[in-house]
PDB file of C-alpha atoms in Angstrom:
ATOM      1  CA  UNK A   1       0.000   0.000   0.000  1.00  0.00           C
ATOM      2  CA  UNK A   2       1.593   3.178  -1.180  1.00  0.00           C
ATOM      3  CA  UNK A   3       2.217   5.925   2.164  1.00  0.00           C
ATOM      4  CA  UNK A   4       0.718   9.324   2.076  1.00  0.00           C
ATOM      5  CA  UNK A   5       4.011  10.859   0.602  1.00  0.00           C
ATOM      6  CA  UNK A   6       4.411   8.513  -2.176  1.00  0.00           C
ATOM      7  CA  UNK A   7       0.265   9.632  -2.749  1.00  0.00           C
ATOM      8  CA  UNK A   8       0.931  13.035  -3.208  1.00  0.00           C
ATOM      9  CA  UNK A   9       3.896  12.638  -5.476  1.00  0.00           C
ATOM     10  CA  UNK A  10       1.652  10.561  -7.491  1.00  0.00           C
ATOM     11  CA  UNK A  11      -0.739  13.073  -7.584  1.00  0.00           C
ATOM     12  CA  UNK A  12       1.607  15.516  -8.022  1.00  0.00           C
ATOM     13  CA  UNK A  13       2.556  13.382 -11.428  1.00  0.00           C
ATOM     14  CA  UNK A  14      -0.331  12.947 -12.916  1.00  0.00           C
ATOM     15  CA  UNK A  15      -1.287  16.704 -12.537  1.00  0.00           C
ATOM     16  CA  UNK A  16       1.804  17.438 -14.858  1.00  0.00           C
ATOM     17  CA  UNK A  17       0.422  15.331 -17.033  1.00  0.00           C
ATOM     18  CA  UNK A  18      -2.871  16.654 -16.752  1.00  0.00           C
ATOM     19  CA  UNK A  19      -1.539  19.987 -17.475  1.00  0.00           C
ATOM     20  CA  UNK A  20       0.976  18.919 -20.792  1.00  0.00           C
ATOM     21  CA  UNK A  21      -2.068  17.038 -21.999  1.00  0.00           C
ATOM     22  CA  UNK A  22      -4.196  20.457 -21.908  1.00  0.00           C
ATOM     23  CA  UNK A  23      -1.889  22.358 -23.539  1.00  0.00           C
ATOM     24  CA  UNK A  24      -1.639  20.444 -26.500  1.00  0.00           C
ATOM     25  CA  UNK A  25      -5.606  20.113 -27.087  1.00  0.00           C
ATOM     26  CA  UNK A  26      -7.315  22.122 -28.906  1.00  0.00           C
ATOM     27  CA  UNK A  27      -9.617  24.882 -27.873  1.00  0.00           C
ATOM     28  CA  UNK A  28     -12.922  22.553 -29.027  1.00  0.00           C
ATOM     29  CA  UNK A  29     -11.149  18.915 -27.303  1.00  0.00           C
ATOM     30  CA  UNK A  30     -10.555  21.242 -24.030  1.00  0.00           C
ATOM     31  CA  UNK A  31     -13.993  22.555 -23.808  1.00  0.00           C
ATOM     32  CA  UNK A  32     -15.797  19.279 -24.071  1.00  0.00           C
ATOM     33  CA  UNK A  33     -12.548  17.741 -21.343  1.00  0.00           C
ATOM     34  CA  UNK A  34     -13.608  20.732 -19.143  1.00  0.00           C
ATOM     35  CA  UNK A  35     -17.329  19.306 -19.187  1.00  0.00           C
ATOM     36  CA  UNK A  36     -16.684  16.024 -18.490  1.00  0.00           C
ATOM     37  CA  UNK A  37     -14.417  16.969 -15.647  1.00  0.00           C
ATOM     38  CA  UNK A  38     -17.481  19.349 -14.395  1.00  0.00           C
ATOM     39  CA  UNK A  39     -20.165  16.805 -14.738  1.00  0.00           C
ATOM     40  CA  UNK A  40     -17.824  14.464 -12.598  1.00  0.00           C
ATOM     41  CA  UNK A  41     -17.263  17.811  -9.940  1.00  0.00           C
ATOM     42  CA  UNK A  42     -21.150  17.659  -9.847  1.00  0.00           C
ATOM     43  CA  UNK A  43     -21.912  14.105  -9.251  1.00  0.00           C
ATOM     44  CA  UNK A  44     -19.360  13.741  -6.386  1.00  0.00           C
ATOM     45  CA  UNK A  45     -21.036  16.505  -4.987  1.00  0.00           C
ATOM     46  CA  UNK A  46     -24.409  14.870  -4.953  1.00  0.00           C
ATOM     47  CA  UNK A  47     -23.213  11.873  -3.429  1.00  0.00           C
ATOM     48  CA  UNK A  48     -21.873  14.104  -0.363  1.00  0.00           C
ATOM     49  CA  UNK A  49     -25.087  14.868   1.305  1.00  0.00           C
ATOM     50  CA  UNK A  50     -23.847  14.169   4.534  1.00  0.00           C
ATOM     51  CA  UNK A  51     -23.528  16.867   7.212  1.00  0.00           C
ATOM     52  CA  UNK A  52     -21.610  16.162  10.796  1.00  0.00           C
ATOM     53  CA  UNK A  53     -19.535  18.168  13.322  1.00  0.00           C
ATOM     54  CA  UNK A  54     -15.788  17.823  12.327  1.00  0.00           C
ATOM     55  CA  UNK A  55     -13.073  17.121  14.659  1.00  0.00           C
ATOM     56  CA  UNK A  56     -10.172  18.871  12.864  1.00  0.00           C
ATOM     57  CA  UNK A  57      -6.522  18.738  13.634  1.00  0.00           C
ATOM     58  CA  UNK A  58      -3.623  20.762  12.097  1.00  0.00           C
ATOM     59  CA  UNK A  59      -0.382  19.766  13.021  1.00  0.00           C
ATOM     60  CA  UNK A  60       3.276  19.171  11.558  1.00  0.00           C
ATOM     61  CA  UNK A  61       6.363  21.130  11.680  1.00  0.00           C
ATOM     62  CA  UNK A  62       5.725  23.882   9.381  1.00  0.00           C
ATOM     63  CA  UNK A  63       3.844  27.667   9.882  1.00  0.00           C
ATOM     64  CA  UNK A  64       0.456  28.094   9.772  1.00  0.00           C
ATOM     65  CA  UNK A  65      -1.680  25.662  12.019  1.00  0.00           C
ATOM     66  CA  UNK A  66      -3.167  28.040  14.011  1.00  0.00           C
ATOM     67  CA  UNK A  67      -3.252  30.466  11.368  1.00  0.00           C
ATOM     68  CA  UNK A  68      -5.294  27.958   9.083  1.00  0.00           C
ATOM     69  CA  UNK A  69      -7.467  27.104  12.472  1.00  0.00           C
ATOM     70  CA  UNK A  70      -8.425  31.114  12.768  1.00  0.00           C
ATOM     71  CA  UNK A  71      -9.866  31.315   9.028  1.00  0.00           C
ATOM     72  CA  UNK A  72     -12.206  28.813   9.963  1.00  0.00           C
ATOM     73  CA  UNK A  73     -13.434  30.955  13.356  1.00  0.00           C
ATOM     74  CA  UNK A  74     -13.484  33.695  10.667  1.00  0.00           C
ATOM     75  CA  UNK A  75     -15.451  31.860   8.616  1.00  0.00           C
ATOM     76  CA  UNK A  76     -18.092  30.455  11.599  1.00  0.00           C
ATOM     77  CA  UNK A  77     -18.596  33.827  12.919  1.00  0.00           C
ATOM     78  CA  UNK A  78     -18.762  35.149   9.109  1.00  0.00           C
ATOM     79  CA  UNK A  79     -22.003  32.759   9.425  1.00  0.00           C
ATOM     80  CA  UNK A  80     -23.001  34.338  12.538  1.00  0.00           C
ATOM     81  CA  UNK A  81     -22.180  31.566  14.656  1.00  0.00           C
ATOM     82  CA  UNK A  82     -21.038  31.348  17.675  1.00  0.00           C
ATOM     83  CA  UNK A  83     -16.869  30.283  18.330  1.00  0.00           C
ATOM     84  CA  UNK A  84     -14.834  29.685  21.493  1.00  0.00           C
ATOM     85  CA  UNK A  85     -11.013  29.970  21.303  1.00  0.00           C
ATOM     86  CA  UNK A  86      -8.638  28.452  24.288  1.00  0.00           C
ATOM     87  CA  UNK A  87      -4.994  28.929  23.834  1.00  0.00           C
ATOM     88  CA  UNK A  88      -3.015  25.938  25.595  1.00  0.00           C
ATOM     89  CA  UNK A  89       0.714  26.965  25.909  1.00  0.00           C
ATOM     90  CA  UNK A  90       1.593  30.073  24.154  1.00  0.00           C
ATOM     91  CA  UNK A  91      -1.077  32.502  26.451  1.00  0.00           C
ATOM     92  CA  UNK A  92       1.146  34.624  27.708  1.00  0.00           C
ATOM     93  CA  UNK A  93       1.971  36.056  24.327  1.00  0.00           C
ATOM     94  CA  UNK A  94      -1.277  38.283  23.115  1.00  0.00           C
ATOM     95  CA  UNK A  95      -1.664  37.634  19.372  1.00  0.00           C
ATOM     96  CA  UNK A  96      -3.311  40.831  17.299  1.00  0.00           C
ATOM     97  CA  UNK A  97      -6.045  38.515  16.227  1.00  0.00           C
ATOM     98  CA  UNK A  98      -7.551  39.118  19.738  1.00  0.00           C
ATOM     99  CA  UNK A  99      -7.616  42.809  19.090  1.00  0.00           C
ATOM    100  CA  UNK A 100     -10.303  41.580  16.305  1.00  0.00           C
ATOM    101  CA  UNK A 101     -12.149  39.016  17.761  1.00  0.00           C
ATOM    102  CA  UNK A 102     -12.860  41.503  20.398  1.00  0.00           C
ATOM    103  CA  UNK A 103     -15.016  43.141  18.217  1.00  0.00           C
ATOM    104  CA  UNK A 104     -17.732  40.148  17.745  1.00  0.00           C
ATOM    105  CA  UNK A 105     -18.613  40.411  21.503  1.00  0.00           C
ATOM    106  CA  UNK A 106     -20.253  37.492  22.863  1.00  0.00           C
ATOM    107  CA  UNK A 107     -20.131  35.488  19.999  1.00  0.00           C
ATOM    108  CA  UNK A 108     -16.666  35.176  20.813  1.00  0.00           C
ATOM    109  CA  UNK A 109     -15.194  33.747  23.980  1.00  0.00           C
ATOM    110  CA  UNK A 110     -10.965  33.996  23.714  1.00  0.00           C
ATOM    111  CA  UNK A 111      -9.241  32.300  26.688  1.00  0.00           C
ATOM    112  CA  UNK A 112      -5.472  32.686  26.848  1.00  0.00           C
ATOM    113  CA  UNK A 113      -4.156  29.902  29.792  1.00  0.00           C
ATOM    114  CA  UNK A 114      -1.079  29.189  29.251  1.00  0.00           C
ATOM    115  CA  UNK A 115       1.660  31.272  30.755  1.00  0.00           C
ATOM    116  CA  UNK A 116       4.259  30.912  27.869  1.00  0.00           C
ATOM    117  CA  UNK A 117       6.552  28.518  25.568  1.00  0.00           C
ATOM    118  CA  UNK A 118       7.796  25.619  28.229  1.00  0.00           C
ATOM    119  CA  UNK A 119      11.454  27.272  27.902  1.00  0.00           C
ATOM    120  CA  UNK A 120       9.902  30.498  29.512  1.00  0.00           C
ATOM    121  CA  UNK A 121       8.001  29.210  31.909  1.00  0.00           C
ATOM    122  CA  UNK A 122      10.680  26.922  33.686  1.00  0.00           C
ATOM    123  CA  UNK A 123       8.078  25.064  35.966  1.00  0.00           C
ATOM    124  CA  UNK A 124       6.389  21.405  34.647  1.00  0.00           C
ATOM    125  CA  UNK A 125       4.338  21.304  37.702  1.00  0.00           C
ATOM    126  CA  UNK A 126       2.535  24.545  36.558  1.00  0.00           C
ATOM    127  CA  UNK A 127       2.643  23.820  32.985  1.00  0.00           C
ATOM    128  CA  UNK A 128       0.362  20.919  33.725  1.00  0.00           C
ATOM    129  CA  UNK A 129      -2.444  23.006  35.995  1.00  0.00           C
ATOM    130  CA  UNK A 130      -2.382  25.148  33.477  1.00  0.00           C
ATOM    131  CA  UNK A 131      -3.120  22.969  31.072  1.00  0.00           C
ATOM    132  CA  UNK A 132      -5.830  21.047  32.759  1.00  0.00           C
ATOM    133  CA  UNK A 133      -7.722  24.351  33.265  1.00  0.00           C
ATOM    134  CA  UNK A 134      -7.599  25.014  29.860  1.00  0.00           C
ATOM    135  CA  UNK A 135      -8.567  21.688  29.096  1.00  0.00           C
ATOM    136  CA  UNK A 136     -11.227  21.950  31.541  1.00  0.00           C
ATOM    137  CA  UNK A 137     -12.466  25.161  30.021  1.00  0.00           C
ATOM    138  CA  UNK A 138     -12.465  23.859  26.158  1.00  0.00           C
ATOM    139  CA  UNK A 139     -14.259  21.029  27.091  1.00  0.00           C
ATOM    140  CA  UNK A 140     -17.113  23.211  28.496  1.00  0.00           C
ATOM    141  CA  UNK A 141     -17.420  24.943  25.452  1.00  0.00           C
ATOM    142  CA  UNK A 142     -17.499  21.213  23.604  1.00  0.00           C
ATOM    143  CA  UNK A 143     -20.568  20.648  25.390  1.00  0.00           C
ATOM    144  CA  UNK A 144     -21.999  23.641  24.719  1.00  0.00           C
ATOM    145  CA  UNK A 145     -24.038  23.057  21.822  1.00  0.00           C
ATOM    146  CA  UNK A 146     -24.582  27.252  21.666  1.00  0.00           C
ATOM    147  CA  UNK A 147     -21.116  26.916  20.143  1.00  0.00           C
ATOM    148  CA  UNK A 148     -20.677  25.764  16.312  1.00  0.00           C
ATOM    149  CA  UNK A 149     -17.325  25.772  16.807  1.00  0.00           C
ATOM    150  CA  UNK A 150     -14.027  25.343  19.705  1.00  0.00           C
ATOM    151  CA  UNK A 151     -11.245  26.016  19.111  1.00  0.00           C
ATOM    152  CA  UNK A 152      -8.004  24.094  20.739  1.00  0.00           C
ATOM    153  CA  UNK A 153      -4.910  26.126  20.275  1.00  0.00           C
ATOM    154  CA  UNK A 154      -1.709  23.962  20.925  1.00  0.00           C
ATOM    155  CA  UNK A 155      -3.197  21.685  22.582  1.00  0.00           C
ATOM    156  CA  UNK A 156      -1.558  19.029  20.826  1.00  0.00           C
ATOM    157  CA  UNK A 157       1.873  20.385  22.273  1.00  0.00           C
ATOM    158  CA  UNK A 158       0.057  19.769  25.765  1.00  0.00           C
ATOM    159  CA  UNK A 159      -0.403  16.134  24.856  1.00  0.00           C
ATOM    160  CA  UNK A 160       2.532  15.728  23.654  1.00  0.00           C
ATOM    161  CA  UNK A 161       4.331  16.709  26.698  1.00  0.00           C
ATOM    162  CA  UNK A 162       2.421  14.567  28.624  1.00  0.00           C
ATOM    163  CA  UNK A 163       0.403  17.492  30.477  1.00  0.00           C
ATOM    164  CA  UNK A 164      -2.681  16.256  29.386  1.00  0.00           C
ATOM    165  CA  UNK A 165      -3.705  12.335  29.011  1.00  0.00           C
ATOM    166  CA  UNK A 166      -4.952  11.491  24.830  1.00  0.00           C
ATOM    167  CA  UNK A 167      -7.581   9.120  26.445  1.00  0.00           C
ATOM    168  CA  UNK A 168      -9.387  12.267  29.036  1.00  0.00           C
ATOM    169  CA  UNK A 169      -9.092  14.536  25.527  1.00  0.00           C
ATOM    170  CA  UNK A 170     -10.918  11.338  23.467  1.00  0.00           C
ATOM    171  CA  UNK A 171     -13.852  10.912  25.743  1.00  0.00           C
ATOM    172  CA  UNK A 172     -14.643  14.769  25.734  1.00  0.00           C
ATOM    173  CA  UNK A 173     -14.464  14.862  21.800  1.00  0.00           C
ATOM    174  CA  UNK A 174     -17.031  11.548  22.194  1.00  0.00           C
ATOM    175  CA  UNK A 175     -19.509  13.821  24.108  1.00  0.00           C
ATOM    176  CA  UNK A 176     -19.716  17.108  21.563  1.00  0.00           C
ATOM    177  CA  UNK A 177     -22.963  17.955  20.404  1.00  0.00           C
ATOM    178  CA  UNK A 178     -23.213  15.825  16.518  1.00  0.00           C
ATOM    179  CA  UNK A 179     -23.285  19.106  14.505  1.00  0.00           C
ATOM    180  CA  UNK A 180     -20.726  21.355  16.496  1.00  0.00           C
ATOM    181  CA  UNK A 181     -16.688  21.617  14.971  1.00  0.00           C
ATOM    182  CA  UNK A 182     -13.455  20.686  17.619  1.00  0.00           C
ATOM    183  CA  UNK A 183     -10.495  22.211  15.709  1.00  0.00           C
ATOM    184  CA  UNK A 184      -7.002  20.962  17.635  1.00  0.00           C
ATOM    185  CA  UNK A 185      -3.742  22.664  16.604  1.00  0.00           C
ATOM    186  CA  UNK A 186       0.003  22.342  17.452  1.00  0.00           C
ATOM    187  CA  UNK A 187       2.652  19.760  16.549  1.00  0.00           C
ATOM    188  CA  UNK A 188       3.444  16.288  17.362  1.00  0.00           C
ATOM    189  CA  UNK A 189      -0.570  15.190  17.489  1.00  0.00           C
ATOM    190  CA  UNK A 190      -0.451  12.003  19.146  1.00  0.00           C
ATOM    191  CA  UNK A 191      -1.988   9.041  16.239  1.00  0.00           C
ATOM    192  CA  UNK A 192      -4.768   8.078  18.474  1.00  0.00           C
ATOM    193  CA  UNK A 193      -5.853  11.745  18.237  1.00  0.00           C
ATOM    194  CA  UNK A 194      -5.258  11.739  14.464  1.00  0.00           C
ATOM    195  CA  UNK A 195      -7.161   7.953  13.655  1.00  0.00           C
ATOM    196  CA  UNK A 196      -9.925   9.942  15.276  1.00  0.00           C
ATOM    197  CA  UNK A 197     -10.125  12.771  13.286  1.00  0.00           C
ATOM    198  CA  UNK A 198     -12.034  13.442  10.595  1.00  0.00           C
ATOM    199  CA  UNK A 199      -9.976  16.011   8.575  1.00  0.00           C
ATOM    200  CA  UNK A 200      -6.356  16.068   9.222  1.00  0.00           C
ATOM    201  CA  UNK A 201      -3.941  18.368   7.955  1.00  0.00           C
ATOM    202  CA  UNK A 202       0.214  18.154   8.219  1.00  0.00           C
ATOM    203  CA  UNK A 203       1.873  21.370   7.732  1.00  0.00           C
ATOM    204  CA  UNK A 204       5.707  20.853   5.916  1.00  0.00           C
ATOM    205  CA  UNK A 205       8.176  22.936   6.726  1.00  0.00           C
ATOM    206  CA  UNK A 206      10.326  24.127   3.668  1.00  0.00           C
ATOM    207  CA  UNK A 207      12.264  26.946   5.133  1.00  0.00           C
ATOM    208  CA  UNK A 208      11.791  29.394   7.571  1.00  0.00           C
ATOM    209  CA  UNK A 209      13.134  33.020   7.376  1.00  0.00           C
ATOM    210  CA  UNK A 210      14.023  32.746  11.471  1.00  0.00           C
ATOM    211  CA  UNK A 211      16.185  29.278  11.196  1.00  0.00           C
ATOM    212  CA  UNK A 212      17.490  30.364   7.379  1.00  0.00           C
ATOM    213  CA  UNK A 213      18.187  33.935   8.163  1.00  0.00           C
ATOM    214  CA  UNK A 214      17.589  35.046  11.338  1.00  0.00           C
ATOM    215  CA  UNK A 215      14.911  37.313  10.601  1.00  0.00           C
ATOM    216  CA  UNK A 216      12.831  37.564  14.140  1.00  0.00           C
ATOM    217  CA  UNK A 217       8.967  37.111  14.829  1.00  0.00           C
ATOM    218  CA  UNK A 218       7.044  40.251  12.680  1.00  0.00           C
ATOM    219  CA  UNK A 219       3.862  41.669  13.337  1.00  0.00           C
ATOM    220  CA  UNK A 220       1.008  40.738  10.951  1.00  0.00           C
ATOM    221  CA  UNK A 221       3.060  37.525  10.033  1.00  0.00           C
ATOM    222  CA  UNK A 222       3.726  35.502  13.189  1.00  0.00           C
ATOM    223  CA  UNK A 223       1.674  37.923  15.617  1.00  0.00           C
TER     224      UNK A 223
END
């Protein structure tokens, strides 16, 4: 059985091909390829009647996890529903997209509770209360079926420093309401979290202007 990367490459492939192929046909032979290709689009789309609450995680190496995690709350409260956001780890750094959020009022509960990157904060034994309580306070807002979507910010760092037990996290995300979204963010999600997921999504890391050049954390990109 081929492995996710060896998938993508594949796919990869036969999109080049795809896109050689196209620009040898003609205009008439890419018109009628185009409407096969839509009528395809359409059917799959039929067959996806299916609507369910999502448990979503973003994790890898690379940028852009919780970045990808806030377009979604965008999007929710865009709908005019209501979101809950619970940074694990990283609260004692106030991101600009609070400034914003601000601005929906109560359709819009932001909970920093961490106290900092683990390097910062120096102290395991309050790394882990403060990671329970955050835990504690997400998974009120999972049972909250006012809320069409929670947000877990690094929580998967949590887990994977052994602050918070994968089990405890699995039976909460077993009790959210059917049609209400859990989105979990940070890297190193444990499998168990990620065999339980319904849309999972590895960021790569390429390169990085602060490893590569030394260029520090900017607002509007990383804050």
């Amino acid at each position: 059985m081929p492995t996710n990367s060896q998938s993508d490459r594949s796919l990869e492939t036969t999109s080049d091909v795809a896109v050689t192929e196209s620009s040898s046909l003609t205009a008439e032979q890419y018109r009628q390829k185009m409407q096969r290709r839509q009528q395809v689009q359409h059917d799959r789309v039929a067959k996806a009647s299916k609507e369910k609450g999502l448990i979503i995680v973003n994790t890898g190496n690379g940028k852009g996890k919780t970045t990808a995690a806030l377009g979604m709350v965008l999007r929710s409260l865009g709908h005019g529903y209501r979101v809950a956001i619970v940074q694990f780890i990283k609260g004692a750094w106030e991101p600009a997209e609070k400034a914003i959020f601000s601005q929906f009022g109560d359709r819009l509960e932001f909970h920093a509770m961490g106290e900092g990157f683990t390097w910062e904060t120096q102290d395991r034994d309050r790394d882990i209360q403060n990671a329970k309580a955050a835990w504690q306070q997400g998974l009120a807002y999972i049972l909250n079926s006012d809320f069409n979507l929670v947000l877990l910010d690094e929580i998967n760092v949590a887990l994977k420093l052994g602050y918070l037990e994968i089990g405890e996290i699995l039976t909460g995300l077993e009790q959210k309401p059917v049609n209400s979204h859990v989105i979990l963010t940070g890297r190193g999600a444990p499998v168990a979290l990620i065999e339980k997921a319904d849309l999972v999504t590895e960021m790569t890391l390429v390169k990085h202007p602060f490893r590569e050049q030394g260029v520090k954390a900017q607002p509007g990109i990383e804050y």
